[in-house]
Short mmCIF file of C-alpha atoms in Angstrom, two decimals:
data_model
loop_
_atom_site.label_atom_id
_atom_site.label_comp_id
_atom_site.label_asym_id
_atom_site.label_seq_id
_atom_site.Cartn_x
_atom_site.Cartn_y
_atom_site.Cartn_z
CA MET A 176 1.39 -4.12 33.38
CA ASN A 177 0.61 -2.59 36.70
CA THR A 178 -0.75 0.92 37.22
CA ARG A 179 2.62 2.37 38.26
CA THR A 180 4.29 1.13 35.07
CA ILE A 181 1.53 2.63 32.92
CA VAL A 182 1.74 5.98 34.74
CA ALA A 183 5.57 5.99 34.45
CA LEU A 184 5.39 5.26 30.68
CA PHE A 185 2.77 7.98 30.17
CA PHE A 186 4.90 10.48 32.14
CA ALA A 187 8.05 9.60 30.15
CA ALA A 188 6.19 9.93 26.84
CA SER A 189 4.77 13.33 27.79
CA LEU A 190 8.27 14.56 28.75
CA PHE A 191 9.63 13.42 25.38
CA VAL A 192 6.87 15.22 23.47
CA SER A 193 7.24 18.42 25.50
CA CYS A 194 11.03 18.45 24.94
CA GLN A 195 10.70 18.73 21.16
CA LYS A 196 11.47 22.31 20.14
CA ASP A 197 8.65 24.29 18.56
CA ILE A 198 9.42 26.09 15.33
CA GLU A 199 9.59 29.84 15.84
CA TYR A 200 8.12 32.16 13.22
CA PRO A 201 9.40 35.66 14.08
CA GLN A 202 8.14 38.59 12.10
CA GLY A 203 10.25 39.60 9.14
CA PRO A 204 10.12 42.32 6.52
CA ILE A 205 6.79 43.07 4.80
CA TYR A 206 6.93 44.67 1.35
CA GLU A 207 4.47 46.17 -1.15
CA ALA A 208 2.21 44.04 -3.37
CA GLY A 209 3.34 45.84 -6.51
CA PRO A 210 1.44 45.81 -9.80
CA GLN A 211 -1.31 43.21 -9.76
CA THR A 212 -1.68 43.18 -13.55
CA PHE A 213 -1.94 39.39 -13.82
CA GLY A 214 -3.33 38.62 -10.38
CA TRP A 215 -2.96 38.82 -6.65
CA SER A 216 -2.53 36.80 -3.48
CA THR A 217 -3.23 37.46 0.20
CA SER A 218 -2.20 35.45 3.25
CA GLU A 219 -0.54 35.80 6.63
CA LYS A 220 3.26 35.78 6.65
CA ASN A 221 4.44 34.72 10.10
CA GLY A 222 1.24 36.19 11.53
CA LEU A 223 1.29 39.50 9.63
CA PRO A 224 -1.00 40.47 6.71
CA PHE A 225 0.72 39.71 3.39
CA GLU A 226 -0.34 40.83 -0.08
CA SER A 227 1.45 40.23 -3.36
CA SER A 228 1.08 40.40 -7.10
CA GLY A 229 0.77 37.08 -8.86
CA PHE A 230 0.62 35.26 -12.17
CA ALA A 231 0.37 31.77 -13.64
CA ILE A 232 3.01 30.45 -16.02
CA ARG A 233 3.57 27.44 -18.24
CA PRO A 234 7.20 26.39 -17.71
CA SER A 235 9.06 26.66 -21.01
CA GLY A 236 10.48 23.44 -22.36
CA PHE A 237 8.10 21.29 -20.34
CA SER A 238 4.74 19.69 -20.92
CA GLU A 239 1.75 21.93 -21.59
CA GLU A 240 -0.10 19.74 -19.08
CA ILE A 241 1.36 21.51 -16.03
CA PHE A 242 1.58 25.06 -14.75
CA ALA A 243 2.98 27.06 -11.86
CA VAL A 244 1.90 30.13 -9.91
CA ASP A 245 4.20 32.89 -8.72
CA PHE A 246 3.63 35.52 -6.04
CA ARG A 247 5.90 38.57 -5.78
CA THR A 248 6.44 41.62 -3.59
CA TYR A 249 8.33 44.85 -4.24
CA THR A 250 9.87 47.84 -2.51
CA ASP A 251 7.92 51.09 -2.56
CA TRP A 252 10.16 52.16 -5.47
CA GLY A 253 9.46 49.01 -7.52
CA ALA A 254 12.41 46.66 -6.91
CA LEU A 255 11.55 42.96 -6.61
CA ARG A 256 12.02 41.69 -3.03
CA GLU A 257 10.27 38.31 -2.58
CA THR A 258 9.14 35.53 -4.85
CA ILE A 259 7.12 32.44 -4.00
CA SER A 260 6.88 29.79 -6.72
CA VAL A 261 4.48 26.86 -6.51
CA GLY A 262 4.65 24.48 -9.48
CA GLY A 263 3.69 21.16 -10.91
CA PHE A 264 -0.10 21.69 -11.02
CA GLU A 265 -2.21 19.75 -13.49
CA TYR A 266 -5.20 21.45 -15.10
CA ARG A 267 -7.72 20.08 -12.62
CA LEU A 268 -9.44 21.23 -9.48
CA GLY A 269 -8.44 19.79 -6.12
CA ARG A 270 -5.99 19.80 -3.30
CA TYR A 271 -2.30 19.05 -3.84
CA ASP A 272 0.21 18.20 -1.14
CA VAL A 273 3.30 20.38 -1.59
CA VAL A 274 6.58 18.54 -1.05
CA GLU A 275 10.24 19.51 -0.89
CA ASN A 276 11.82 18.81 -4.23
CA ILE A 277 13.95 21.39 -6.03
CA ASP A 278 14.65 19.23 -9.11
CA PHE A 279 12.06 20.51 -11.59
CA ASN A 280 12.57 17.58 -14.01
CA SER A 281 11.46 15.09 -11.38
CA ILE A 282 8.44 17.25 -10.53
CA VAL A 283 7.24 17.02 -14.12
CA ASN A 284 7.79 13.26 -14.27
CA SER A 285 6.30 12.44 -10.85
CA LYS A 286 3.45 14.98 -11.00
CA GLN A 287 4.42 16.38 -7.61
CA VAL A 288 3.74 19.96 -6.57
CA THR A 289 6.61 21.77 -4.90
CA ALA A 290 7.35 25.32 -3.80
CA SER A 291 10.25 27.62 -3.06
CA TYR A 292 10.63 31.06 -1.54
CA GLY A 293 13.41 33.54 -2.11
CA THR A 294 14.36 37.10 -1.26
CA LEU A 295 16.19 39.51 -3.52
CA SER A 296 18.21 42.68 -2.94
CA ASP A 297 19.62 45.69 -4.80
CA ASP A 298 17.40 46.49 -7.78
CA GLY A 299 15.68 43.11 -7.39
CA ASP A 300 18.24 41.27 -9.50
CA VAL A 301 20.48 39.82 -6.76
CA LEU A 302 19.43 36.58 -5.03
CA GLU A 303 19.60 37.19 -1.31
CA ASP A 304 18.27 34.21 0.68
CA PHE A 305 16.67 30.99 -0.57
CA TYR A 306 14.17 28.75 1.26
CA THR A 307 12.76 25.29 0.61
CA ILE A 308 9.60 23.60 1.87
CA ASP A 309 9.75 22.62 5.54
CA GLU A 310 8.08 19.23 5.51
CA ARG A 311 7.30 19.46 9.24
CA GLY A 312 4.51 21.91 8.33
CA ASP A 313 1.11 21.29 6.73
CA ASN A 314 1.94 22.26 3.13
CA TRP A 315 -0.75 22.23 0.49
CA ALA A 316 -2.29 24.18 -2.36
CA THR A 317 -5.80 23.84 -3.72
CA ILE A 318 -6.98 24.85 -7.18
CA THR A 319 -10.57 25.99 -6.57
CA ALA A 320 -11.45 27.29 -10.05
CA ILE A 321 -10.12 27.36 -13.60
CA ASP A 322 -12.21 29.79 -15.63
CA THR A 323 -12.06 31.79 -18.82
CA ILE A 324 -12.87 35.45 -18.32
CA ASP A 325 -12.72 37.78 -21.34
CA GLY A 326 -10.83 35.07 -23.25
CA GLU A 327 -8.11 34.72 -20.59
CA GLY A 328 -7.54 31.71 -18.35
CA VAL A 329 -8.05 32.62 -14.69
CA ILE A 330 -6.93 30.28 -11.91
CA SER A 331 -8.10 30.65 -8.31
CA GLY A 332 -6.89 28.78 -5.28
CA GLU A 333 -5.78 28.58 -1.69
CA TYR A 334 -2.52 27.60 0.00
CA ASN A 335 -0.69 26.96 3.25
CA LEU A 336 3.11 26.83 3.00
CA HIS A 337 5.99 26.49 5.49
CA PHE A 338 9.56 27.28 4.43
CA GLN A 339 12.96 26.90 6.05
CA PHE A 340 16.16 28.68 5.16
CA ASN A 341 18.31 26.59 2.84
CA ASN A 342 21.57 26.79 4.77
CA SER A 343 23.74 25.53 1.92
CA ARG A 344 25.20 29.03 2.03
CA GLU A 345 25.40 31.83 4.59
CA LYS A 346 22.30 33.98 5.09
CA MET A 347 22.71 37.33 3.33
CA ASN A 348 20.06 39.34 5.24
CA ALA A 349 19.88 38.88 9.01
CA ALA A 350 16.36 40.41 9.04
CA ASN A 351 15.05 37.33 7.20
CA PRO A 352 13.78 34.69 9.67
CA ASP A 353 15.01 31.08 9.48
CA HIS A 354 11.41 29.85 9.16
CA ILE A 355 8.62 31.51 7.19
CA ARG A 356 5.03 30.36 6.88
CA PHE A 357 2.22 31.60 4.69
CA THR A 358 -1.19 30.62 6.09
CA ASP A 359 -4.79 31.22 4.98
CA GLY A 360 -3.51 32.07 1.51
CA VAL A 361 -5.87 32.80 -1.39
CA PHE A 362 -5.06 33.81 -4.95
CA GLU A 363 -6.50 34.62 -8.35
CA VAL A 364 -4.07 34.75 -11.28
CA ARG A 365 -3.98 34.88 -15.06
CA PHE A 366 -1.29 33.53 -17.35
CA TRP A 367 1.66 35.78 -18.00
CA ASN A 368 2.84 35.19 -21.55
#
């Protein structure tokens, strides 16, 4: 290949890369953390400080060998507004890649970790908008500690999650962005029985 051909190929490749649309993460609603009785989480939600309550849970009807963590926010008058669920963890320390998979049975069988994000309205009992993992992002969760404090299991970790609106139905709240990311997340939770 001559020099002109190499330069032309390099130029064409750089144009192709620069034409790919970046994902936009506009700011959306930020709610209260609510009661942190069983734990807490902090992160950045689309660049804004985010704090939530949290807990760990053993999914009923499934193996005792896995667990999930949930993070929730509330209105200032106590109505549930957001829920992030990350599930399929084994009882071991380490980093887990988080994949898109909303079939919980296959998560249990394949030992994959997955996550979902949803918003709620009214008194916190009406599903508003639902999001799934956006696999274009760097999605992971790390379990950094599993301890027993005062006889209770305490799980600590970190996470980085990117979600996209699941457009299988019309968006209910226009204030909710199409893409939401939680970065630099940390948590400490106990099991909610």
